[in-house]
Every structure is written in structure tokens, then in C-alpha cells.
PDB file of C-alpha atoms in Angstrom:
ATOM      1  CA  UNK W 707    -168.552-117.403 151.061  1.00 53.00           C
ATOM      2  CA  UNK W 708    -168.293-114.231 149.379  1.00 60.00           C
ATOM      3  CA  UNK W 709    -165.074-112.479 148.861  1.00 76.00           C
ATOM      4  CA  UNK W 710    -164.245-108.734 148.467  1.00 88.00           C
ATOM      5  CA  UNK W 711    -161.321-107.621 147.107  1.00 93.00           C
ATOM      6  CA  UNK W 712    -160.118-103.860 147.796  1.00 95.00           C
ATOM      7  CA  UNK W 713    -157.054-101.842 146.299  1.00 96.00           C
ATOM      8  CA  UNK W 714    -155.130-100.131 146.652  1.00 96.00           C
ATOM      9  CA  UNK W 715    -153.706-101.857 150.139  1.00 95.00           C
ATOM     10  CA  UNK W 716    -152.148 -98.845 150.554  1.00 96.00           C
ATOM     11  CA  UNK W 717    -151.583 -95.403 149.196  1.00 96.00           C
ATOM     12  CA  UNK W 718    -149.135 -92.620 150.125  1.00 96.00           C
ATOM     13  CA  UNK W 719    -150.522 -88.811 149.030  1.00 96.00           C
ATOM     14  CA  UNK W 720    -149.637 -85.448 149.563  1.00 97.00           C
ATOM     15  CA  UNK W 721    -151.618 -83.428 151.449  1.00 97.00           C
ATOM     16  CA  UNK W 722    -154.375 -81.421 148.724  1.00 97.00           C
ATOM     17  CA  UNK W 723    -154.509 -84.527 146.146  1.00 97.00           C
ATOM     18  CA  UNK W 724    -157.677 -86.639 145.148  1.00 97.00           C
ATOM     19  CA  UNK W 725    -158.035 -90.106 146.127  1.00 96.00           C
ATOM     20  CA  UNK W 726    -159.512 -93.138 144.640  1.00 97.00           C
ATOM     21  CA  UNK W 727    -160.487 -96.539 145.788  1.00 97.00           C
ATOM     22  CA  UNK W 728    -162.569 -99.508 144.764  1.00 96.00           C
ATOM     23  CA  UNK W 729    -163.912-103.044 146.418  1.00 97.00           C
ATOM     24  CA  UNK W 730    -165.319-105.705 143.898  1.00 96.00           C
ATOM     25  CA  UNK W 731    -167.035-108.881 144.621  1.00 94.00           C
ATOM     26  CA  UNK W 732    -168.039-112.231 142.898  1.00 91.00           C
ATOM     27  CA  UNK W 733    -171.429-112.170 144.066  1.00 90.00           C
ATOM     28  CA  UNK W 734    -173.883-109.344 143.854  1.00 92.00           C
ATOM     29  CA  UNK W 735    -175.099-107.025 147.280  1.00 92.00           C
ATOM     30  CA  UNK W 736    -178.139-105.074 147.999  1.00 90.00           C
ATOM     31  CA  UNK W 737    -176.129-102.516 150.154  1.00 91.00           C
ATOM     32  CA  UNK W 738    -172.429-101.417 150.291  1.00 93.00           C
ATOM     33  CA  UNK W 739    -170.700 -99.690 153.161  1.00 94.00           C
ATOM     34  CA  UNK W 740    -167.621 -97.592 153.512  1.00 96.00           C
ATOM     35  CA  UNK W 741    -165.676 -96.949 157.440  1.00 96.00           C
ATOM     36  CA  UNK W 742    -162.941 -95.553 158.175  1.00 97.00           C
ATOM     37  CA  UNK W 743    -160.631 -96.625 161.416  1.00 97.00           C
ATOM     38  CA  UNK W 744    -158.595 -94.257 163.079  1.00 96.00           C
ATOM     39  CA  UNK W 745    -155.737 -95.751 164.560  1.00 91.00           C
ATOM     40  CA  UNK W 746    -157.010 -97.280 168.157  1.00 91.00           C
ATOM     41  CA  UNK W 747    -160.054 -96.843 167.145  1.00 94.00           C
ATOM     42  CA  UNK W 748    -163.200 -98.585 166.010  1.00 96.00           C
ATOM     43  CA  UNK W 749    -164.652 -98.337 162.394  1.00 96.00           C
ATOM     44  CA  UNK W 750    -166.981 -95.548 161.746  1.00 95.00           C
ATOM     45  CA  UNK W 751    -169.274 -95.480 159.010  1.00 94.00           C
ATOM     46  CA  UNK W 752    -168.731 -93.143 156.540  1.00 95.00           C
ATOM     47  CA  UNK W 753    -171.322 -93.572 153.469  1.00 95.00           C
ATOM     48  CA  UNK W 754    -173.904 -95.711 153.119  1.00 92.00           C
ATOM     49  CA  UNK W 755    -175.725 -97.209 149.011  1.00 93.00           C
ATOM     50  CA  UNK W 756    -178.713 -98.823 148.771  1.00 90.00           C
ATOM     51  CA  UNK W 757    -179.683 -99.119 145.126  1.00 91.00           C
ATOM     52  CA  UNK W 758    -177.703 -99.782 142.452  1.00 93.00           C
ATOM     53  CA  UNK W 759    -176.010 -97.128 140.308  1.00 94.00           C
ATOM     54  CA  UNK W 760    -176.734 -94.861 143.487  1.00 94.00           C
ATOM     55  CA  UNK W 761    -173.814 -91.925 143.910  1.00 96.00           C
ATOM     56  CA  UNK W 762    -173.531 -90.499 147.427  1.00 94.00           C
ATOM     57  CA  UNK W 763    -171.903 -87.645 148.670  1.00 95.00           C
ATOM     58  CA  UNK W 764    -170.725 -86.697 152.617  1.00 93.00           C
ATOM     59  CA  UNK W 765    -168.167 -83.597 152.363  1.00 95.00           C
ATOM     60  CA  UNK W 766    -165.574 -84.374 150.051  1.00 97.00           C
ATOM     61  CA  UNK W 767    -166.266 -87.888 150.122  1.00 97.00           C
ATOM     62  CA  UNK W 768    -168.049 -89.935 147.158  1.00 97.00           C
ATOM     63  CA  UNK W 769    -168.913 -93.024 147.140  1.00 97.00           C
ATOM     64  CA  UNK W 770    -170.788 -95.073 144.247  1.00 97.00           C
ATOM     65  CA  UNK W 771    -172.799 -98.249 143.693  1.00 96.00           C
ATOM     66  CA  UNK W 772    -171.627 -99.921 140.907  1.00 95.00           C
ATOM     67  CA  UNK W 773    -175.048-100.583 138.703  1.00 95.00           C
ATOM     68  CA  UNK W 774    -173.485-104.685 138.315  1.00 94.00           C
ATOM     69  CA  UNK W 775    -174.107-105.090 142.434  1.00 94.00           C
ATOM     70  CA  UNK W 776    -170.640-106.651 142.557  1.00 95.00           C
ATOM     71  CA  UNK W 777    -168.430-103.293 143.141  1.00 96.00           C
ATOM     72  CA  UNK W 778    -168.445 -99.781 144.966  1.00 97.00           C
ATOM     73  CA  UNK W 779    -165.553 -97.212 144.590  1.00 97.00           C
ATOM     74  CA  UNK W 780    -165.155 -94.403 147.126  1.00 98.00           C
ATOM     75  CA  UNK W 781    -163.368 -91.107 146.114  1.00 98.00           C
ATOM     76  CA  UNK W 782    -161.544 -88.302 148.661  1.00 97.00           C
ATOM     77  CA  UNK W 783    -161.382 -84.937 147.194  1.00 97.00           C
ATOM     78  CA  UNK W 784    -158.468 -82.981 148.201  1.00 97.00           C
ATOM     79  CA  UNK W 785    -157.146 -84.980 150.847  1.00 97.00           C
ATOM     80  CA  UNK W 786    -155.945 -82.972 154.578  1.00 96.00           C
ATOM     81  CA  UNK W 787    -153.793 -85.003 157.062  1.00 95.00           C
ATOM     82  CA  UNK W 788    -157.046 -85.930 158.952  1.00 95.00           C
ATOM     83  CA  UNK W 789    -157.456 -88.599 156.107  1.00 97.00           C
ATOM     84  CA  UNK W 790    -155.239 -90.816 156.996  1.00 97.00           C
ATOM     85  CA  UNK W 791    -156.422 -93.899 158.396  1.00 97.00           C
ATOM     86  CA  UNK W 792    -157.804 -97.403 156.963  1.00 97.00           C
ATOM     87  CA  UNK W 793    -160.925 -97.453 154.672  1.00 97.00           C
ATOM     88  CA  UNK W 794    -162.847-100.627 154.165  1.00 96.00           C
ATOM     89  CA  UNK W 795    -165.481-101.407 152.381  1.00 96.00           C
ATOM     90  CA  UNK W 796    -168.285-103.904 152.959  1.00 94.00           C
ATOM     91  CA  UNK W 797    -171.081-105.636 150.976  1.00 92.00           C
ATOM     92  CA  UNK W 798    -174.281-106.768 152.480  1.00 89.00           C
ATOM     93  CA  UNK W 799    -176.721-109.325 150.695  1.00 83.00           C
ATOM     94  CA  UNK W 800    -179.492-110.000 153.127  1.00 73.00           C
ATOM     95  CA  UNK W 801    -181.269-107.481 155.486  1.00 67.00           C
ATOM     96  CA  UNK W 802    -178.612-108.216 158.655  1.00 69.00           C
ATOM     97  CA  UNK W 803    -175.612-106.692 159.056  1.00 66.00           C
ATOM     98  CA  UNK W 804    -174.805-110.630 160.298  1.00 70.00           C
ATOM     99  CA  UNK W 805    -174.517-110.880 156.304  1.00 76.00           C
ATOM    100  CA  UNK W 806    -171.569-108.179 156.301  1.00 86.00           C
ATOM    101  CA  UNK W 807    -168.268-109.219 154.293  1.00 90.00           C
ATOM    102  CA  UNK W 808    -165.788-107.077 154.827  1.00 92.00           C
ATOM    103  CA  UNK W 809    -162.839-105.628 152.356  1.00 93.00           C
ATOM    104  CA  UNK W 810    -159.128-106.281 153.660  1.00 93.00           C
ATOM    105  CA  UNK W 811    -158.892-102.172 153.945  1.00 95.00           C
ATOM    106  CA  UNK W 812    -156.847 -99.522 152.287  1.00 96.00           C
ATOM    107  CA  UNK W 813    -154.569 -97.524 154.291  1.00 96.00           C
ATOM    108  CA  UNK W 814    -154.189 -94.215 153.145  1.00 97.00           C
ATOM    109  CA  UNK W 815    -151.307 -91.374 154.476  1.00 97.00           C
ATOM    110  CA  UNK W 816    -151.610 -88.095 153.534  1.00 96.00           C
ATOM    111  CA  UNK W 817    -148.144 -86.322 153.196  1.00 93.00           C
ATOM    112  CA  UNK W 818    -148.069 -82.603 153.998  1.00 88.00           C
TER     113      UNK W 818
ATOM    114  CA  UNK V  40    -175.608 -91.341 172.790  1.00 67.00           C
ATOM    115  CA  UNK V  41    -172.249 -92.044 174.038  1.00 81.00           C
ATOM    116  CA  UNK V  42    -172.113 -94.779 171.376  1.00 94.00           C
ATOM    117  CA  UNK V  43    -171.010 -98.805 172.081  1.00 97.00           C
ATOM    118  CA  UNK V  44    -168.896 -98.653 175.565  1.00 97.00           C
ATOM    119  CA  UNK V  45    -166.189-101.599 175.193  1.00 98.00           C
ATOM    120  CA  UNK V  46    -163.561-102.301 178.170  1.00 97.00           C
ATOM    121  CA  UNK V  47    -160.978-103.075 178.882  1.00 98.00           C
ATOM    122  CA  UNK V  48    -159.383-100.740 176.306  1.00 97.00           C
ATOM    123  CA  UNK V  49    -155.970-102.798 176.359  1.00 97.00           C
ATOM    124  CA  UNK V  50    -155.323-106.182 178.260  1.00 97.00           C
ATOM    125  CA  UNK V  51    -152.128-107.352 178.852  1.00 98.00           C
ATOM    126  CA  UNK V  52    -152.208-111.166 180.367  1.00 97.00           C
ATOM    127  CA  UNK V  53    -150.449-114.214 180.306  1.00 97.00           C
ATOM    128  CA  UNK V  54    -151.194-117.198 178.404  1.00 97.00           C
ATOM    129  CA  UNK V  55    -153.445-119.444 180.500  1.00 97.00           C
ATOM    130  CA  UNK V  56    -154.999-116.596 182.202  1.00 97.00           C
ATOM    131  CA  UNK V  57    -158.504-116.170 181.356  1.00 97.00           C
ATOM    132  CA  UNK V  58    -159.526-112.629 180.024  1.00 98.00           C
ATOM    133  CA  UNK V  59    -163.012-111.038 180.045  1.00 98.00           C
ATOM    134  CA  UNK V  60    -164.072-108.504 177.702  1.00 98.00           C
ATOM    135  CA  UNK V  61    -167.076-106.383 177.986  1.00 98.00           C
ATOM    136  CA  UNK V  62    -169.272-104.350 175.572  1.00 98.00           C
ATOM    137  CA  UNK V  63    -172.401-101.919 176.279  1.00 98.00           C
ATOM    138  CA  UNK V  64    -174.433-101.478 173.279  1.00 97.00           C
ATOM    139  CA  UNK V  65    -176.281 -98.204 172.351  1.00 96.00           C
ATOM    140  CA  UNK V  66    -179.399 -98.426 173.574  1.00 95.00           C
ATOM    141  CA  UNK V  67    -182.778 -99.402 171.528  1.00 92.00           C
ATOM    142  CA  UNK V  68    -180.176-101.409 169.415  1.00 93.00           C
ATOM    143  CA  UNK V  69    -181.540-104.965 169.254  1.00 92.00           C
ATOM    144  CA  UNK V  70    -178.348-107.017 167.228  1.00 93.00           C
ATOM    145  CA  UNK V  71    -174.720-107.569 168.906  1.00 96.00           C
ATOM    146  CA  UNK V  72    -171.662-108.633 167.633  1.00 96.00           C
ATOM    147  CA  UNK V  73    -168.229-109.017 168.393  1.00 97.00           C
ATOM    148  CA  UNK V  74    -165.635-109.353 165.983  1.00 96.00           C
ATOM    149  CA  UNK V  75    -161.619-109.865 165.830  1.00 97.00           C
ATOM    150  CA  UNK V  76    -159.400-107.616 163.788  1.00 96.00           C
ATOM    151  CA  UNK V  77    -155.845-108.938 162.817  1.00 94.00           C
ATOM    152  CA  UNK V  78    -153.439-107.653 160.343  1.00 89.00           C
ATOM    153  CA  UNK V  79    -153.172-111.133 158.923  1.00 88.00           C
ATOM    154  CA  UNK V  80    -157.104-112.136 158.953  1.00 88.00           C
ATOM    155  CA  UNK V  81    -158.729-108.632 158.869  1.00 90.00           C
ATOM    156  CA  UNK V  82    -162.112-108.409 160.951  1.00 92.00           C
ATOM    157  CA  UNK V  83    -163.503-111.670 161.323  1.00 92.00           C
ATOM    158  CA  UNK V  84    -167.241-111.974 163.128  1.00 93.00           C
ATOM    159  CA  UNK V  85    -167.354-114.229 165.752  1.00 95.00           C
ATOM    160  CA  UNK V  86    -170.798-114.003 166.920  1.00 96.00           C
ATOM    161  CA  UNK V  87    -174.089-112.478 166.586  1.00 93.00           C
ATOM    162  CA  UNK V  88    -176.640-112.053 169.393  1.00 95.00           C
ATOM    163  CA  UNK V  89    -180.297-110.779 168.283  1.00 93.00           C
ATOM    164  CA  UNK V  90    -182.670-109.670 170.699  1.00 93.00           C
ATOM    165  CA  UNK V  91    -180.130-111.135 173.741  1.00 95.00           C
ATOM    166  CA  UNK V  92    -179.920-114.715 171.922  1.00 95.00           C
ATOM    167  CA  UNK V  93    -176.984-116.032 170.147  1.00 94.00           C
ATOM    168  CA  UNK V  94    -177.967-116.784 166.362  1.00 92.00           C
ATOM    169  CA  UNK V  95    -174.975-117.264 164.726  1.00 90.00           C
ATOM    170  CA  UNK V  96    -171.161-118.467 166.682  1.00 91.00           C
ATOM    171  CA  UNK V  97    -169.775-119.937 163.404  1.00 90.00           C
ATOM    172  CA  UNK V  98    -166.991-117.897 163.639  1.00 91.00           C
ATOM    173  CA  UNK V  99    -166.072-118.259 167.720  1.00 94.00           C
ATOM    174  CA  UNK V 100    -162.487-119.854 166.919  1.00 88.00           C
ATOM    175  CA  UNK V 101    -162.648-123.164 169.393  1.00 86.00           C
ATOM    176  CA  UNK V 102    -164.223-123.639 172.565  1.00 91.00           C
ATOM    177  CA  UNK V 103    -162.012-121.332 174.594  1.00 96.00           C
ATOM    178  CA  UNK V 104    -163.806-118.796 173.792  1.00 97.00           C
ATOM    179  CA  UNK V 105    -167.648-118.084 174.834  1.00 97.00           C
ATOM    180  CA  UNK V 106    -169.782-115.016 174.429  1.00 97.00           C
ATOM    181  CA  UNK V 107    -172.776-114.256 176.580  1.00 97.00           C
ATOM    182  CA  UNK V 108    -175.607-111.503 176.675  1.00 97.00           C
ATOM    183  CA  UNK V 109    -177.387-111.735 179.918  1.00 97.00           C
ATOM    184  CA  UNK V 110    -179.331-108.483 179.196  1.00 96.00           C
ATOM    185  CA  UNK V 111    -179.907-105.940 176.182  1.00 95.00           C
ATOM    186  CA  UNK V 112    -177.256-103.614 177.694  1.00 96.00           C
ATOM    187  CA  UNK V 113    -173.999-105.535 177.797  1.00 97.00           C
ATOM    188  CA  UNK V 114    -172.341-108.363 176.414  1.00 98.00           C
ATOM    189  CA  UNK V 115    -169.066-110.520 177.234  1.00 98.00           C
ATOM    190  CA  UNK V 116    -166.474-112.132 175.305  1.00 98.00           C
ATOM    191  CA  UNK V 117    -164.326-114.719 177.353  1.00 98.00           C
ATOM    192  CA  UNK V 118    -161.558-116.086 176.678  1.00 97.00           C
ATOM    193  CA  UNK V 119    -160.382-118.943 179.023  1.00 97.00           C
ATOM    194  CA  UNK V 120    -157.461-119.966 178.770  1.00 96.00           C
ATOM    195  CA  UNK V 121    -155.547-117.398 176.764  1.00 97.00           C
ATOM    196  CA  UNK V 122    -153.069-118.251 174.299  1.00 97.00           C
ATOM    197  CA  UNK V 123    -150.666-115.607 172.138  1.00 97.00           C
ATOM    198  CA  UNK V 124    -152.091-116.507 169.043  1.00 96.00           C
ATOM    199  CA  UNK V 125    -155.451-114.980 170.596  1.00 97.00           C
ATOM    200  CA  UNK V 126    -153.649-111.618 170.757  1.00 97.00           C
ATOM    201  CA  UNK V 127    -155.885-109.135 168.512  1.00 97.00           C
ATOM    202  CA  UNK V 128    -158.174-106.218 168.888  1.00 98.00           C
ATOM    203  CA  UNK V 129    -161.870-107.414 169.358  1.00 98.00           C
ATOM    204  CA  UNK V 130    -164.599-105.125 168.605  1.00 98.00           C
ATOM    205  CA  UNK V 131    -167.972-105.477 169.870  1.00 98.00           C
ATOM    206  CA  UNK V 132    -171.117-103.489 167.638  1.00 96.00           C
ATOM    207  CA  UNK V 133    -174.630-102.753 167.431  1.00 95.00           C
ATOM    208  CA  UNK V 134    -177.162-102.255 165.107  1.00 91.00           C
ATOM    209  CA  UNK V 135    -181.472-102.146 164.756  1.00 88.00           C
ATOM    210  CA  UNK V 136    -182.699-104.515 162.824  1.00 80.00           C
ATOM    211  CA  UNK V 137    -185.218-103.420 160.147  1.00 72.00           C
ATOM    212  CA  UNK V 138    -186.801-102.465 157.039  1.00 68.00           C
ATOM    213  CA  UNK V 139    -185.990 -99.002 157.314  1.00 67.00           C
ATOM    214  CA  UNK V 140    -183.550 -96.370 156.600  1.00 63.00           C
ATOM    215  CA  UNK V 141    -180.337 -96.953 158.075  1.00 67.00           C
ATOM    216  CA  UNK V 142    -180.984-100.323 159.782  1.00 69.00           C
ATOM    217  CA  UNK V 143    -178.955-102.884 160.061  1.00 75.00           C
ATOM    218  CA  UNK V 144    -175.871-100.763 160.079  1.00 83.00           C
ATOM    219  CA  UNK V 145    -172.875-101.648 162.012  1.00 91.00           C
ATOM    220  CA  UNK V 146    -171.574 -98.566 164.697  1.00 93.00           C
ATOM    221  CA  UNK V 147    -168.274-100.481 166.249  1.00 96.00           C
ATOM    222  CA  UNK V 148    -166.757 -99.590 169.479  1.00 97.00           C
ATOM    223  CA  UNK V 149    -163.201 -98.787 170.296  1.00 97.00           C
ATOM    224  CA  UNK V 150    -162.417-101.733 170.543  1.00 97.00           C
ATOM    225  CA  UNK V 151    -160.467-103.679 173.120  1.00 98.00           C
ATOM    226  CA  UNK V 152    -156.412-104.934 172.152  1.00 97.00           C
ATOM    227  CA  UNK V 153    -156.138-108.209 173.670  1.00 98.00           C
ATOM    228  CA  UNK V 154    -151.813-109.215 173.861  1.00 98.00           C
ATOM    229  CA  UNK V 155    -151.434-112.670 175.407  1.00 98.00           C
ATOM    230  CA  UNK V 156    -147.440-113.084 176.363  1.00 97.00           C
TER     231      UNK V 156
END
């Protein structure tokens, strides 16, 4: 099956600073998806790409579509305490979200 | 929309008990799934129901466990018996299926944190 792998695992920032992180794949997707889970909570979608190359923005979060199909990096710009929680990614080939792989998550704290 | 209703929030059993876990979808969506989240395995899909029918239970561990979806508005996962290595949070979502902007997107409950003793 396809595998994604996502780094950082984990990242430790103060509070104001930029963050970056990235999800690639051996096998191409037609759609890549970024969450974020709160602690006790579920994932919550945070950005949604559909085309390749495509560069979406929500706030001060980016997220791109790598134009190979096989990666998607998603960027916080100056980070507040609210950050903090786990970020995966997640590639979809087909047209069901049954055809979801999920990244192993990057946890992110935000230092004040 | 109140979003996809899961409960119990947290279960606390012992191992042989059975344990029932329930999930409301938000309604109009036609695909349900329930997944497992561990620190070592990540989330893991169990199964997929689409329009009320199971399509895909590749991923239900062993035959403890069994999922049913009597109706489009809720959903169990049952676990009978329980063992400790079945402790995890399990989170049941929804989605429309389609050919249009923003289908097939996953919106998760809050999951419910199973710990079998």
C-alpha cells in the first residue's frame, strides 16, 4: 500500500516563529489533506489541494501541492499557543476518502 | 450541524467485557467510517460503510470486533470480548461521496478512548 512519510515528528517553537512541514509519498495522489487534532479531540480539516502545483491559503496557514503528486508541505506563519496540536497529512488517489493514507503526524508546541 | 456525535467519550472496562461504541453521522452524509488511533500504529481504518452497507472491513483487526449501520444516522463499533491491547481512541467519520467540490472529505468526531484493564 502506499506510504506517507511526514517530518518533523515533532517540533518545539516559540510563540511568534514560522513553521514548516512536509509529507512525501512513493506513489502519486489526486488530492492532499492537512488536520489538525487537538488533544481529545478528533481531526479537523484544515486545507484542502486538488491539482497539482496548487498553493492554498486559510489565515496564516499555507499549504502546497507539490507539482510531482507525491508530496505536500504545509507552512504556519507566526505561530500563537493555539497551534499546538498534531498535524497530519493525507493523500488520496481515487475519488473516496476510503482511499485516504494517512501521515504518522507532527506534533507541534508553541513556547510563549 | 452539530457535526459527527460519537459516545461514549471515554470507556473504562475490563478485559472480557464487551464494549459498544456509537457514532451519529452528519446528516445528508452518505460514507461512514470508523477508525483506531494509537501512538504506535497511528489512525488505522477499520471499516467503511456506503450508503448503510459495509464495502470495505479489511482493516477490522479479528473477529472480535463487528461494525453495524442499521440506518443512515448511526453506526456501532463492538467489541466483544475486550482485551488491553484493544485500548485506543476510535473515531468514527463522515463524508458525501461525489464529483464535486469538497466531497469525499473526512469530518472526524471526538472520538471515543477505549482503556481495557
Amino acid at each position: 500500500g502506499q506510504q506517507l512519510n511526514q517530518s518533523p515528528q515533532s517540533m518545539f517553537i516559540q510563540e511568534g516563529e514560522d513553521v514548516s512541514m512536509n509529507c512525501t509519498s512513493s506513489s502519486i495522489f489526486n488530492t492532499w489533506l492537512w488536520y489538525k487534532q487537538d488533544p481529545g479531540e478528533g481531526p479537523v480539516l484544515l486545507i484542502a489541494l486538488y491539482k497539482a502545483g496548487e498553493l492554498t491559503s486559510n489565515g496564516r496557514l499555507t499549504a502546497q501541492f507539490g507539482i510531482t503528486r507525491k508530496d505536500s508541505f504545509l507552512n504556519i506563519s507566526a505561530s500563537i499557543p493555539s497551534d499546538v496540536g498534531i498535524y497530519f497529512c493525507a493523500g488520496q488517489l481515487g475519488g473516496s476518502a476510503r482511499q485516504l493514507t494517512f501521515g504518522s503526524g507532527t506534533q507541534l508546541t508553541v513556547l510563549p | 450541524d452539530a457535526g459527527v456525535i460519537q459516545s461514549p467519550r471515554h470507556e473504562v472496562t475490563e478485559m472480557g467485557q464487551e464494549v459498544t461504541l456509537r457514532c451519529k453521522p452528519i446528516s445528508g452524509h452518505n460514507s461512514l467510517f470508523w477508525y483506531r488511533q494509537t501512538m504506535m500504529r497511528g489512525l488505522e481504518l477499520l471499516i467503511y460503510f456506503n450508503n448503510n452497507v459495509p464495502i470495505d472491513d479489511s482493516g477490522m483487526p479479528e473477529d472480535r470486533f463487528s461494525a453495524k449501520m442499521p440506518n443512515a444516522s448511526f453506526s456501532t463499533l463492538k467489541i466483544q470480548p475486550s482485551e488491553p491491547r484493544d485500548s485506543a481512541v476510535y473515531f468514527c467519520a463522515s463524508s458525501l461521496t461525489g464529483r464535486f467540490s469538497g466531497a469525499n472529505v473526512l469530518t472526524f468526531g471526538a472520538g471515543s478512548r477505549l482503556t481495557v484493564l
